[in-house]
Coordinates of C-alpha atoms and ligand atoms in Angstrom, one line a residue:
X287 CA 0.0 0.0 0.0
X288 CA 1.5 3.4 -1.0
X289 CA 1.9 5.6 2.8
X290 CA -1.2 7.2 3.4
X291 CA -3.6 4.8 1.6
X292 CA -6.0 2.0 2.9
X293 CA -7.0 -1.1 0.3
X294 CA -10.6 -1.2 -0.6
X295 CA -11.1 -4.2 2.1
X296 CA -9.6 -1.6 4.8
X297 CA -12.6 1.3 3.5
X298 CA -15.1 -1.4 3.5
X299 CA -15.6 -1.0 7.2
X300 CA -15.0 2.8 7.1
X301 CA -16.9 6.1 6.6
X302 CA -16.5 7.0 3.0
X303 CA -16.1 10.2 1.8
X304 CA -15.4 12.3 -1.9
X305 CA -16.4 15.6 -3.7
X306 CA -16.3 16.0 -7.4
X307 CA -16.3 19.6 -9.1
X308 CA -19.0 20.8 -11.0
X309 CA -16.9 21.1 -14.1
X310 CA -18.2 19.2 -16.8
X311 CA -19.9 15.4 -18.0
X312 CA -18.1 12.0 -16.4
X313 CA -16.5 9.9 -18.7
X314 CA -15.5 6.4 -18.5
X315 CA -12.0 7.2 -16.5
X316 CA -14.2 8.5 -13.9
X317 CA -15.7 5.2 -13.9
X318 CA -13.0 3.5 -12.8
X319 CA -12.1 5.7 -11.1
X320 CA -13.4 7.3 -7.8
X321 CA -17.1 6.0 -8.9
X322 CA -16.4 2.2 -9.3
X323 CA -15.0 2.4 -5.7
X324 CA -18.4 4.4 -4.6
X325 CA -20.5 2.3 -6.1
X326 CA -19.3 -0.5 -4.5
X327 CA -18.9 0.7 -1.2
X328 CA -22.5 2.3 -1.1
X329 CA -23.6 -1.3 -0.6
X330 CA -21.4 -2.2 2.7
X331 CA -20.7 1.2 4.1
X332 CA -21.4 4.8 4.5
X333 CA -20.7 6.6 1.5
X334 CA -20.8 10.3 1.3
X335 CA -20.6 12.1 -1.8
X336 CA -20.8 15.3 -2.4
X337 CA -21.0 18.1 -5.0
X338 CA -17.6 20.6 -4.6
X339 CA -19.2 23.7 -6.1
X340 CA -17.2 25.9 -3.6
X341 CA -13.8 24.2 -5.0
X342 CA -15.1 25.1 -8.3
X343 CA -14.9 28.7 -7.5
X344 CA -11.3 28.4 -5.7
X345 CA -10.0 28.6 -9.6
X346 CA -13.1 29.8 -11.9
X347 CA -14.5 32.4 -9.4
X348 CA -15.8 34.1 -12.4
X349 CA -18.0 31.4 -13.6
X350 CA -20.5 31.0 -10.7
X351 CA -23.4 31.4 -13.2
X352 CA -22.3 28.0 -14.0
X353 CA -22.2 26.2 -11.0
X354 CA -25.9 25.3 -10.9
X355 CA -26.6 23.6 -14.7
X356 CA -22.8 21.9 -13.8
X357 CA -24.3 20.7 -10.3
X358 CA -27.4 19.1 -12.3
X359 CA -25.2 17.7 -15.2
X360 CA -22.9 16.1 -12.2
X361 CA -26.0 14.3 -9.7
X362 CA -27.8 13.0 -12.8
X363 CA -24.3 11.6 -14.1
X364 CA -23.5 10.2 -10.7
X365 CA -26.7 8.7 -10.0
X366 CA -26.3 7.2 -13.8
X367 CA -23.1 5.6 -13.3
X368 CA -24.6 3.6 -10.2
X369 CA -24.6 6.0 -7.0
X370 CA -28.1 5.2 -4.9
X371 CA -29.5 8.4 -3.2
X372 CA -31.0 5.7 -1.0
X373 CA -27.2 4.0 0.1
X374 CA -24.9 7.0 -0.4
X375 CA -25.8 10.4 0.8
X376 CA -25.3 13.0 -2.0
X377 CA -25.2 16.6 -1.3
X378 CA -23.9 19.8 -2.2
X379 CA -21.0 21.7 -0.5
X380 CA -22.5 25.0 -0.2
X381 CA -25.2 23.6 1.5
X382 CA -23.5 23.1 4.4
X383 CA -22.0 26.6 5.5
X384 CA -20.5 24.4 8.8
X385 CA -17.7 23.8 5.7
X386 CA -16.9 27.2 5.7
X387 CA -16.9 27.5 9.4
X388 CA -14.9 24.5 9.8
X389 CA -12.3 25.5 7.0
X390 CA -11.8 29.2 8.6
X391 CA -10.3 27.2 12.1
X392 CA -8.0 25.0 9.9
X393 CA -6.8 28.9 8.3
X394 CA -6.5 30.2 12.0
X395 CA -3.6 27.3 13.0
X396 CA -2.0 26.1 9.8
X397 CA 1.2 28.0 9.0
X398 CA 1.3 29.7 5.3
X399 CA 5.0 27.6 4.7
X400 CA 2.9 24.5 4.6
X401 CA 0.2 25.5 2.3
X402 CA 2.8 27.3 0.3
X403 CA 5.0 23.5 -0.6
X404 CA 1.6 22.0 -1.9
X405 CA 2.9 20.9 -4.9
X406 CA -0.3 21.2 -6.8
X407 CA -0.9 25.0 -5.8
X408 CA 2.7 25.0 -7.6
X409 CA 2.1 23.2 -10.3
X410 CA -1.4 24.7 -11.1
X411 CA -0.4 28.4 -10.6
X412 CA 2.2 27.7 -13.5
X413 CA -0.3 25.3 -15.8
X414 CA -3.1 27.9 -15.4
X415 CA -1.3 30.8 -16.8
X416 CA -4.6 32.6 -18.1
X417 CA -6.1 33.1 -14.8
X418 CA -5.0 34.6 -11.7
X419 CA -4.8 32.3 -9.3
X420 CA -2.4 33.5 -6.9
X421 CA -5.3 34.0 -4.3
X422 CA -6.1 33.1 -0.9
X423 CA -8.8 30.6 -1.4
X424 CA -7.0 28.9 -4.1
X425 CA -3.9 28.8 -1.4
X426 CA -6.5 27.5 1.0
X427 CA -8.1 24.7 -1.1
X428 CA -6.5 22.0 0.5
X429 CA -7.9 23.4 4.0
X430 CA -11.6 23.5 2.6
X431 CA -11.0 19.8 1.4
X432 CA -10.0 18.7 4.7
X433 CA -13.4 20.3 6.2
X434 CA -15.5 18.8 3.7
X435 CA -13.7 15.6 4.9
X436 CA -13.7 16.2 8.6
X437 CA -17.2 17.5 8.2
X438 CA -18.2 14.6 8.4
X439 CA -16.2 12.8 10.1
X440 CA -14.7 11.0 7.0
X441 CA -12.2 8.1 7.6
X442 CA -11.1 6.9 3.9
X443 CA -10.9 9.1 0.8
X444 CA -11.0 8.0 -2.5
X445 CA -9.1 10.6 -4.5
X446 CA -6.7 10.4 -7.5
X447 CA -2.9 10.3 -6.7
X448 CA -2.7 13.8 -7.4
X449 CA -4.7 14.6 -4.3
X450 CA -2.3 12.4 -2.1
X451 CA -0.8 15.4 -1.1
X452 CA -3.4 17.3 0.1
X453 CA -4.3 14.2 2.7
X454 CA -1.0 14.6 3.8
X455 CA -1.2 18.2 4.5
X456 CA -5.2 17.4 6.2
X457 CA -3.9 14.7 8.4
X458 CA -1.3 17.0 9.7
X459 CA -3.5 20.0 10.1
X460 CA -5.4 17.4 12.0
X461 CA -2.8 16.1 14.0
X462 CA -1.8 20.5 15.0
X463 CA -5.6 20.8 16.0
X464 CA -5.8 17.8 18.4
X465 CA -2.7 19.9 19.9
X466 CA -3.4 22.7 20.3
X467 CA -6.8 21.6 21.7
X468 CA -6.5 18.9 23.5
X469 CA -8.6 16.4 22.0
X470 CA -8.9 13.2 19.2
X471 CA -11.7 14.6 17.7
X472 CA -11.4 14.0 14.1
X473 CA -10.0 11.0 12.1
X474 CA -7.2 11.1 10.0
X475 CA -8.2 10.6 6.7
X476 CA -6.8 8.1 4.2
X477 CA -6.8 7.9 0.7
X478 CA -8.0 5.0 -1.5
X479 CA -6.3 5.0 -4.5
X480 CA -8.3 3.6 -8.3
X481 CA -7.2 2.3 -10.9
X482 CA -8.5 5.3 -13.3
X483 CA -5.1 5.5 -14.9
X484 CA -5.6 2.2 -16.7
X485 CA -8.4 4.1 -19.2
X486 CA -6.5 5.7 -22.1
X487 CA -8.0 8.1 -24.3
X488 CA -7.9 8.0 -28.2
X489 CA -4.2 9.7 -28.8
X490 CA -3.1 6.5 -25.8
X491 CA -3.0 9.6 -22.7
X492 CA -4.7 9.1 -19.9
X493 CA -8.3 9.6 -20.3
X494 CA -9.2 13.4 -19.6
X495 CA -12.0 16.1 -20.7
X496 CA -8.4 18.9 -20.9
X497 CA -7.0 16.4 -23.7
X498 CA -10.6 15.7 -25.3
X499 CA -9.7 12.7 -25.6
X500 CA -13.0 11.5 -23.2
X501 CA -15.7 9.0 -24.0
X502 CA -18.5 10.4 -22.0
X503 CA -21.1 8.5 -20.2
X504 CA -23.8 9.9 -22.1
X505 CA -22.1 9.6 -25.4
X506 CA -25.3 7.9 -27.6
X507 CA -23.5 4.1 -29.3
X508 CA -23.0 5.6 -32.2
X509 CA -20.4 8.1 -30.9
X510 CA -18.9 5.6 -28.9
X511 CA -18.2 4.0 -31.7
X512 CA -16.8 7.1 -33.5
X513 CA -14.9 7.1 -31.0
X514 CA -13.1 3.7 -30.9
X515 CA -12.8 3.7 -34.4
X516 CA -10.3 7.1 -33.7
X517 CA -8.0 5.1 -31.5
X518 CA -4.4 4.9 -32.1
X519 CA -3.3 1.2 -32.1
X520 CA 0.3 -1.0 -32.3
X521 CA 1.8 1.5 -34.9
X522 CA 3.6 -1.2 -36.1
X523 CA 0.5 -3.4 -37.2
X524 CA -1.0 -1.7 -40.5
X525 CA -2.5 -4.5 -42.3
X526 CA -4.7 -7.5 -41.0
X527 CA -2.0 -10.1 -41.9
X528 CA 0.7 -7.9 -39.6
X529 CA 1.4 -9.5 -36.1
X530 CA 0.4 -7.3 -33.5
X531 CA 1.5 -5.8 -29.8
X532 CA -1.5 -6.2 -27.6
X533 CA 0.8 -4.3 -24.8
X534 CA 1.1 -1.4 -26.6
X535 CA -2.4 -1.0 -27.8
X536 CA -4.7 1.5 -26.4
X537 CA -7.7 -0.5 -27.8
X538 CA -6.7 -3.8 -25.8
X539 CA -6.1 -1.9 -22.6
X540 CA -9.9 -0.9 -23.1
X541 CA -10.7 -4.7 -24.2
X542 CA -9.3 -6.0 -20.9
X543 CA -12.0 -3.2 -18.8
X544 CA -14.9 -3.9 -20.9
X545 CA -14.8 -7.6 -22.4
X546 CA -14.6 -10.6 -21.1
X547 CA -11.6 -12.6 -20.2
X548 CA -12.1 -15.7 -22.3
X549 CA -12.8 -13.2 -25.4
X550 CA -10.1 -11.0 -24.3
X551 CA -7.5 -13.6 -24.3
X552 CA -8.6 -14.6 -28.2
X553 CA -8.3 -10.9 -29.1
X554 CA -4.3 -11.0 -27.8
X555 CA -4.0 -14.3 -29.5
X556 CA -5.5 -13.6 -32.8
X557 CA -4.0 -10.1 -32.6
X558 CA 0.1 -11.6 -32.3
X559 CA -0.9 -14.2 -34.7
X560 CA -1.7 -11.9 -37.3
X561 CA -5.2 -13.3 -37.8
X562 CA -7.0 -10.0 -36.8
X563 CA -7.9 -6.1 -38.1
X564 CA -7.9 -3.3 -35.7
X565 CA -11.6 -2.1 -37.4
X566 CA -13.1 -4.8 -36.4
X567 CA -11.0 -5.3 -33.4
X568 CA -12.3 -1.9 -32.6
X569 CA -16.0 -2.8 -33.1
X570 CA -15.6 -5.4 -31.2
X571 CA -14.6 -3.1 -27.9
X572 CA -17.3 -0.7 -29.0
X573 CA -20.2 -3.2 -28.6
X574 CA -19.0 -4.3 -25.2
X575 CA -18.4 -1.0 -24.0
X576 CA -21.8 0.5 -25.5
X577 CA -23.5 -2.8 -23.7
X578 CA -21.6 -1.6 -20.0
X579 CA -23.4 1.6 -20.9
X580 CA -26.4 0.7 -21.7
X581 CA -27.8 -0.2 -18.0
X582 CA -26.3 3.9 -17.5
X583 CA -27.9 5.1 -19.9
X584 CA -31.2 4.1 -18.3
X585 CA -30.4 5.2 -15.0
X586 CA -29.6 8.6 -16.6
X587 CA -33.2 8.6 -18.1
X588 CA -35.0 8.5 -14.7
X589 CA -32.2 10.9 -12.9
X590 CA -33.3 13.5 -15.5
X591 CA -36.9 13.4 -14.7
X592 CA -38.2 17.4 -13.7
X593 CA -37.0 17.5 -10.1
X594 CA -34.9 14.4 -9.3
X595 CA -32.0 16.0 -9.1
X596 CA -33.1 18.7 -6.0
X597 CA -35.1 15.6 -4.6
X598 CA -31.9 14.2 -4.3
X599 CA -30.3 16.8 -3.0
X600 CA -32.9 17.5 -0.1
X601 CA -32.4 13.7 0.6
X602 CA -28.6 13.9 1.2
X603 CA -29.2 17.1 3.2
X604 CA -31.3 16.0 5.3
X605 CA -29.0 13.0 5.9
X606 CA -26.0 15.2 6.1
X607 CA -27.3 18.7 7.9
X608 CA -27.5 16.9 11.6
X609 CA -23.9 15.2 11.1
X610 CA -22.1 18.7 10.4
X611 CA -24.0 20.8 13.4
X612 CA -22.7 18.3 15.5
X613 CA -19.3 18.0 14.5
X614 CA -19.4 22.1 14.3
X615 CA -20.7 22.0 18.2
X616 CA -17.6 20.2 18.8
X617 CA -14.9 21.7 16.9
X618 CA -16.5 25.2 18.9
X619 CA -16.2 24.2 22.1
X620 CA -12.9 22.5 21.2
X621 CA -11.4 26.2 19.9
X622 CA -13.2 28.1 22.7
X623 CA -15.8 30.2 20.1
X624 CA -19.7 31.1 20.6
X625 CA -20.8 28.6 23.1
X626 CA -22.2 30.7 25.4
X627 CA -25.2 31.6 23.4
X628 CA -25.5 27.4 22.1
X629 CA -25.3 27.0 26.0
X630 CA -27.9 29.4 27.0
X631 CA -30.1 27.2 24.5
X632 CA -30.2 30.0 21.4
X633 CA -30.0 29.4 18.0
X634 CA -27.0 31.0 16.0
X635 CA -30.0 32.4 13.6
X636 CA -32.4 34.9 14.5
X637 CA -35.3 33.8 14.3
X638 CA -37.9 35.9 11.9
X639 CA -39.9 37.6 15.3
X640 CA -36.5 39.1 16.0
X641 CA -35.7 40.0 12.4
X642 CA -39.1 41.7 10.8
X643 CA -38.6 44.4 13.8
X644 CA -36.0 46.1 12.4
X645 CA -36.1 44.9 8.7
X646 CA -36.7 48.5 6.9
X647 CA -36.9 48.7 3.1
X648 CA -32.9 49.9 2.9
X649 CA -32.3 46.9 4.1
X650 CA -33.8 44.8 1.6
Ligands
LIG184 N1 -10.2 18.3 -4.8 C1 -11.0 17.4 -5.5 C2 -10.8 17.5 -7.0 O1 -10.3 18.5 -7.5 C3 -12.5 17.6 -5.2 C4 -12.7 17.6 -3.7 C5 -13.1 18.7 -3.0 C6 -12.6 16.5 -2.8 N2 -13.2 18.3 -1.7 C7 -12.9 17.0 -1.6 C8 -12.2 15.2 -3.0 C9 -12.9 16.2 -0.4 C10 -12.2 14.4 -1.9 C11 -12.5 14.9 -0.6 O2 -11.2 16.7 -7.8
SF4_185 FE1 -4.9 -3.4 -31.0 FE2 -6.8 -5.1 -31.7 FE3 -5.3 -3.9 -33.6 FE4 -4.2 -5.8 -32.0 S1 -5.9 -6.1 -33.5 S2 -3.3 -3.8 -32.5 S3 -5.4 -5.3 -30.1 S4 -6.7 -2.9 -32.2

């Protein structure tokens, strides 16, 4: 296991949690990626999921008036791909202010030095040259990513290797708080690692929408098999008759996701043996892979019904809301903030009775 990460036996007895931004359709990485690990979990333990439309903003701050059409696209592609509002609790981040709350401690006690050797907050301020990124909440991300985790309470992760170091930096932020404050209060989270870097796109990359490379979930079977037919294959077979590389083929690293073994092991064989053409190879992959999709693109039918997806998303916060005002209760009394009033048996809200008194049209 690499340091950090639990196997998915370890998460099966854990509480499960991941976000996904709001930035565009899943495509068949995803689903073997974070989702296949979701999917399966939702069955044995408690699965969070939620929509990161606050993350969105930590880059394209600007593009807010996009955030709730992505948010839809997202639920009704999740809930297509096999996530049960009934087993996992879906929700969205900005639902949950306590996030915000929770985040804004984590600022108060974790030193700028650490934030600032995040090698992704390097690496992206360099990639995404066209926007200013060089902020604060952009600095902060990985401290709003451990409050959505901690939230919640969350014990495992499943998160790309990318986001490895971001754990690392959360557990240690954890590991300062219970310092300074005297308690275990939160887990430290672990990541759970896919195997989403086995899904290669068309030009043999990794599968990803910023290479447009992607098969998308709701691709209809006939652009699927566009699709497959646009793969790069062993450059070295051109003709039917020409012996083949199986290891080297994009198409055959798709073959062994989506077809099965015994058929699998006659496309290698007939493949090296020269007894096999990459079209129909090719078609081949597409069928199975349009037949994986098929039970998805069902699912995606009913998800899209007129007011599933905010059904779904009341569900999950109901579900969600009581688990973050407790933790919040906690992490207060823990810092030493605004428990007076809680104990007195007030609200943090005013209530309407106290509001309407001095509610005058300037402040409308
Ligand atoms: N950082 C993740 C991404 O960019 C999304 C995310 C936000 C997340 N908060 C999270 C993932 C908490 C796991 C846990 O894809
Ligand atoms: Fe790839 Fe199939 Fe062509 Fe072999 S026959 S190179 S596996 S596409």
């Amino acid at each position: 296991m690499l340091q950090g990460t639990v196997s998915i036996e370890e998460a099966a007895s854990k509480r499960v949690l991941t976000g996904f931004r709001p930035t565009g359709k899943l495509h068949i990485g995803h689903l073997f990626g974070n989702v296949k690990n979701l999917v399966q979990l939702q069955d044995v333990t408690e699965v969070f999921v939620f929509v990161a439309d606050w993350h969105m903003l930590s880059t394209d701050y600007d593009r807010g008036e996009e955030l709730d059409v992505n948010t839809s696209d997202l639920v009704v592609d999740l809930i297509a791909a096999g996530l049960d509002p009934e087993k996992a609790v879906i929700y969205r981040q900005s639902d949950l202010p306590e996030v915000a709350e929770l985040a804004l401690y984590y600022s108060m006690i974790t030193p700028l030095s650490w934030l600032e050797r995040n090698p992704t907050f390097k690496e992206q301020l360099s990639e995404l040259e066209e926007r200013d990124i060089s902020t604060h909440g952009f600095l902060g991300y990985p401290l709003l990513q451990l409050a959505d985790i901690t939230v919640v309470k969350g014990e495992v992760v499943p998160v790309g290797e990318d986001q490895l170091p971001h754990l690392e930096l959360g557990r240690e932020v954890v590991r300062r708080f219970h310092n300074l404050f005297g308690a275990e209060y939160f887990p430290e989270p672990m990541g759970l690692l896919s195997d989403a870097s086995r899904v290669p796109g068309n030009d043999g990359r990794k599968m990803s929408k910023s290479y447009g490379n992607a098969i998308f979930l709701d691709d209809s079977p006939e652009i699927v098999q566009k699709k497959i037919r646009s793969y790069i294959t062993d450059p070295q077979k051109i003709y039917l008759k020409d012996p083949g590389r199986p290891e080297v083929c994009s198409v055959y690293s798709l073959h062994e996701l989506f077809t099965p073994p015994e058929d699998t092991a006659i496309v290698a064989a007939e493949c090296r043996a020269g007894a096999r053409g990459c079209v129909a190879c090719k078609d081949q992959l597409a069928g199975n892979l349009n037949a994986t999709l098929e039970p998805i693109r069902k699912r995606r039918a009913e998800a899209k019904q007129p007011g599933r997806v905010d059904q779904v998303l009341d569900l999950g916060f109901e579900k969600v809301k009581p688990i973050a005002e407790t933790t919040l209760e906690g992490a207060r009394d823990l810092v030493g903030v605004g428990n007076s009033r809680a104990a007195r048996g007030k609200s943090g809200v005013l209530d309407g009775s106290t509001c309407s008194g001095h509610l005058t049209s300037n402040d409308q």
